[in-house]
PDB file of C-alpha atoms in Angstrom:
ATOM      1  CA  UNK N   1     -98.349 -36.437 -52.785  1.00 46.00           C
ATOM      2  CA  UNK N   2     -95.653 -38.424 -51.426  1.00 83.00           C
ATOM      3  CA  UNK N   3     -98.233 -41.701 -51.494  1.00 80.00           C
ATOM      4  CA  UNK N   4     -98.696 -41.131 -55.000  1.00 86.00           C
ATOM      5  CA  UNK N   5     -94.937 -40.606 -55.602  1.00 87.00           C
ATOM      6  CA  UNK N   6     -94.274 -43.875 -53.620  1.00 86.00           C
ATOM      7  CA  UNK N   7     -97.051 -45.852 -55.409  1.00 87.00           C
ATOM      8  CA  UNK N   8     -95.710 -44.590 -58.708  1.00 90.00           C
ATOM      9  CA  UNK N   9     -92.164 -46.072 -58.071  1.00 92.00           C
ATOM     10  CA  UNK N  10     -93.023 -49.010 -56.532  1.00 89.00           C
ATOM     11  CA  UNK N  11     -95.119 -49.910 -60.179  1.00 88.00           C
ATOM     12  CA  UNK N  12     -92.685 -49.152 -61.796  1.00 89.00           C
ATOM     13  CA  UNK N  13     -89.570 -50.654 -59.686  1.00 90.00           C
ATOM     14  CA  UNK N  14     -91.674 -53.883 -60.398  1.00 88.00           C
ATOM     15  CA  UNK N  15     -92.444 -53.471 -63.551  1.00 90.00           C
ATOM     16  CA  UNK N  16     -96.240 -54.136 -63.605  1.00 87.00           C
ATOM     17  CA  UNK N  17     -96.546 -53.800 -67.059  1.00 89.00           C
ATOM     18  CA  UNK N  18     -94.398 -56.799 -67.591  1.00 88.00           C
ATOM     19  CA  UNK N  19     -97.014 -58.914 -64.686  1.00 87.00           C
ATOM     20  CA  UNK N  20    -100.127 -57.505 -66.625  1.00 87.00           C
ATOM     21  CA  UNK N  21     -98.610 -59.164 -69.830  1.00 89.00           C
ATOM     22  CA  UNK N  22     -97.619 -62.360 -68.403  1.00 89.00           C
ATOM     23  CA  UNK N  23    -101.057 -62.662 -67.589  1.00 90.00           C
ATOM     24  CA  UNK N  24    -102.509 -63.701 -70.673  1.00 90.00           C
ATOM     25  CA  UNK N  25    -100.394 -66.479 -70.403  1.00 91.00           C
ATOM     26  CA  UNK N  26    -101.564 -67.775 -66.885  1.00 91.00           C
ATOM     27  CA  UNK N  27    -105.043 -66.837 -68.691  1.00 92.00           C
ATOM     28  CA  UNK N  28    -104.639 -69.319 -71.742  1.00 93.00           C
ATOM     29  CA  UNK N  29    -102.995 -71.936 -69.644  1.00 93.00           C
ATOM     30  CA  UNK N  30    -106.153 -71.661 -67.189  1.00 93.00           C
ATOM     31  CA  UNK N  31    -109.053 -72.182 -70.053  1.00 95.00           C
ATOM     32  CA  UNK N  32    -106.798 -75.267 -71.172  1.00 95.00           C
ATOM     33  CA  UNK N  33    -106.857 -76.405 -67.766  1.00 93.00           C
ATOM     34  CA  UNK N  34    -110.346 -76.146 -67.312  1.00 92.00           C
ATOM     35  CA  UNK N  35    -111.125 -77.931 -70.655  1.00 94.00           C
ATOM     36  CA  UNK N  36    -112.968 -73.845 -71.029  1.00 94.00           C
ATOM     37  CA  UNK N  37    -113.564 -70.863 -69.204  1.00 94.00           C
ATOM     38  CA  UNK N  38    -112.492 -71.269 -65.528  1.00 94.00           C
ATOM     39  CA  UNK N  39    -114.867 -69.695 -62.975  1.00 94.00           C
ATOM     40  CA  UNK N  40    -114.856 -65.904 -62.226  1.00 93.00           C
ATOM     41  CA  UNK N  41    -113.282 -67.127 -58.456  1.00 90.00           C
ATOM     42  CA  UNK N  42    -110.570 -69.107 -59.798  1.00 90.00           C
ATOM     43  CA  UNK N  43    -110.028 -66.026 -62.197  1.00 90.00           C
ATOM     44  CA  UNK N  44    -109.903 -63.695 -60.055  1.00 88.00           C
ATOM     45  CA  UNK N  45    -107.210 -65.924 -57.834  1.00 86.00           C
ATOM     46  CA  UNK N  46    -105.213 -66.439 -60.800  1.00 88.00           C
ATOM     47  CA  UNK N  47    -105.001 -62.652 -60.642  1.00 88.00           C
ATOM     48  CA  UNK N  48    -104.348 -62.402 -57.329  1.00 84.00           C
ATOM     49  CA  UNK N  49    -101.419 -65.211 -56.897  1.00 85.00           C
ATOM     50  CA  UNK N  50     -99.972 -63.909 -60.199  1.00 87.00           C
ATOM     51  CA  UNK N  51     -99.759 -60.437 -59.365  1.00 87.00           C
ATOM     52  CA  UNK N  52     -98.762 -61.119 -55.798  1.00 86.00           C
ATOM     53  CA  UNK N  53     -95.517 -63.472 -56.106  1.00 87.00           C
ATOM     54  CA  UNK N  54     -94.449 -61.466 -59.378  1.00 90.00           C
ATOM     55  CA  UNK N  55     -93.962 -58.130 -57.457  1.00 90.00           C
ATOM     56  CA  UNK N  56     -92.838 -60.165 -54.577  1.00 91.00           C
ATOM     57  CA  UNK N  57     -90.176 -61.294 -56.568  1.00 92.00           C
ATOM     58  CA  UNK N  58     -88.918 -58.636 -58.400  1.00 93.00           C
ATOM     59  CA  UNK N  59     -89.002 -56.339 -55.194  1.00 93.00           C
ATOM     60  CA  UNK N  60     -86.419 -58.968 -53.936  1.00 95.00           C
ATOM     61  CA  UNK N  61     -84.890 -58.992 -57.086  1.00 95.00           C
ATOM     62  CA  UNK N  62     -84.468 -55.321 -56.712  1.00 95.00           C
ATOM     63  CA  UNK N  63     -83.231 -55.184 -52.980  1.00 96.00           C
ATOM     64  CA  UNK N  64     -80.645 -57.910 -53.633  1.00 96.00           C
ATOM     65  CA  UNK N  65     -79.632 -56.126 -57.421  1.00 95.00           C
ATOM     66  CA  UNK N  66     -78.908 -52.700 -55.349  1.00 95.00           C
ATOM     67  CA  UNK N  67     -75.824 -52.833 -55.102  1.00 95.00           C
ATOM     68  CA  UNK N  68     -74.571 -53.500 -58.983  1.00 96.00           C
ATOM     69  CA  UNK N  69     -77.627 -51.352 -59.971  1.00 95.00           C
ATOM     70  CA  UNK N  70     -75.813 -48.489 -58.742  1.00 95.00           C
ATOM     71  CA  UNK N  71     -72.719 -49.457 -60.490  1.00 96.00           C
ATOM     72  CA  UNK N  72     -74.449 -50.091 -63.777  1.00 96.00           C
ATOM     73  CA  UNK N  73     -75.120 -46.797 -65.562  1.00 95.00           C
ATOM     74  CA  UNK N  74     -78.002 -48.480 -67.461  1.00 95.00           C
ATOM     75  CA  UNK N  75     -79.568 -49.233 -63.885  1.00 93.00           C
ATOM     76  CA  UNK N  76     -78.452 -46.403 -61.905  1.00 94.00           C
ATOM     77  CA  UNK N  77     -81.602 -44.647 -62.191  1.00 93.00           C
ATOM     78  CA  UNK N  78     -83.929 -47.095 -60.988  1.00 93.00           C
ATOM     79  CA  UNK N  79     -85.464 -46.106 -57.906  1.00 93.00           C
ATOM     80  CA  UNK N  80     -83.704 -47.794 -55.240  1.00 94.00           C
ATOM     81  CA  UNK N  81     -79.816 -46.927 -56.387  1.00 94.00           C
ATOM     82  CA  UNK N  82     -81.158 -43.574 -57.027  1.00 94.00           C
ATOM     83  CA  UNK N  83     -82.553 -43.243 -53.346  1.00 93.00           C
ATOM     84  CA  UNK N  84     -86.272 -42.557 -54.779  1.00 93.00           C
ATOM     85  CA  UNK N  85     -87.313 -45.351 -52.546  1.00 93.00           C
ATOM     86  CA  UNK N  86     -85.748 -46.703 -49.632  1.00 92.00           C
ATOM     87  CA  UNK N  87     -84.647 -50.136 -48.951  1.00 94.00           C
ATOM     88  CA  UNK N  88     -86.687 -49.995 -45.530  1.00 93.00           C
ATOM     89  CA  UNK N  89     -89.976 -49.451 -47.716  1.00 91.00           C
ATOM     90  CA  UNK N  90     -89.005 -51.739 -50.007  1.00 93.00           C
ATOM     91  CA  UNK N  91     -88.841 -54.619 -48.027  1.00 93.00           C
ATOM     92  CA  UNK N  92     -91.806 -53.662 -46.050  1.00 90.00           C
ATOM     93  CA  UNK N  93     -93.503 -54.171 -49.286  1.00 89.00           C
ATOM     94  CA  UNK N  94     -91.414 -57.441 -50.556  1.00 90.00           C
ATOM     95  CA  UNK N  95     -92.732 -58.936 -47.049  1.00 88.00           C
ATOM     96  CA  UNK N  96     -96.126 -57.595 -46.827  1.00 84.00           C
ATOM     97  CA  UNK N  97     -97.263 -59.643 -49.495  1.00 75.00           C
ATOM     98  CA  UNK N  98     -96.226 -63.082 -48.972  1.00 75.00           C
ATOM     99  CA  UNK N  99     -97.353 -62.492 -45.024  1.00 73.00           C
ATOM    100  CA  UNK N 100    -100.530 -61.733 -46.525  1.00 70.00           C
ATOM    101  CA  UNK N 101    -101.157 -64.420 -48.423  1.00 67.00           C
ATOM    102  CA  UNK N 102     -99.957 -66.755 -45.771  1.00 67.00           C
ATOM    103  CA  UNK N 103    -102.147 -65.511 -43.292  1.00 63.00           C
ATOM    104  CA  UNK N 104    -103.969 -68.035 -41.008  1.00 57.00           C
ATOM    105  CA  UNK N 105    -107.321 -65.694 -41.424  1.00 53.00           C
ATOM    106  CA  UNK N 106    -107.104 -66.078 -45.534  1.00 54.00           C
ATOM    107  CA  UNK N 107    -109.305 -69.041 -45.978  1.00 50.00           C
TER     108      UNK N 107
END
């Protein structure tokens, strides 16, 4: 229960509604690039990369934010200022990702 909890506030702390969105963007931009339809690998990394450094990002955004989030009464709710998440499994999760996708083995 508490996985599903913890997976539950981490979408939402990142907001992956707003990352789904922006990819129709990276989506349009790709088929221009590609003078058509880019292949289903490059699509798939498109996906990958997008989703990736987004969340990266706005998990940062979120650590570094804590502090006036929890002064702000319009942000005091989010999950980290509210202590539904802590910072420790937060930034396990803002570094995870990157590490990942630096890996040596991802070739």
């Amino acid at each position: 229960m508490s996985t599903l909890r913890n997976m539950r506030l981490t979408l939402d702390m990142i907001k992956i509604e707003h990352t789904l969105f922006c990819l129709a963007v990276c989506f349009s931009r790709a088929v221009l690039a590609a003078n058509g339809l880019p292949a289903l690998r490059q699509i798939l990394w498109i996906v990958v990369a997008m989703v990736g450094a987004r969340s990266t990002a706005m998990a940062f955004n979120r650590i570094a934010d804590r502090a006036y989030d929890a002064r702000n009464p319009r942000t005091a709710t989010r999950a980290l200022p509210a202590g539904l998440l802590s910072v420790s499994f937060v930034w396990v999760f803002t570094l995870h990702l990157p590490a990942y996708f630096l890996s040596p083995l991802r070739c």
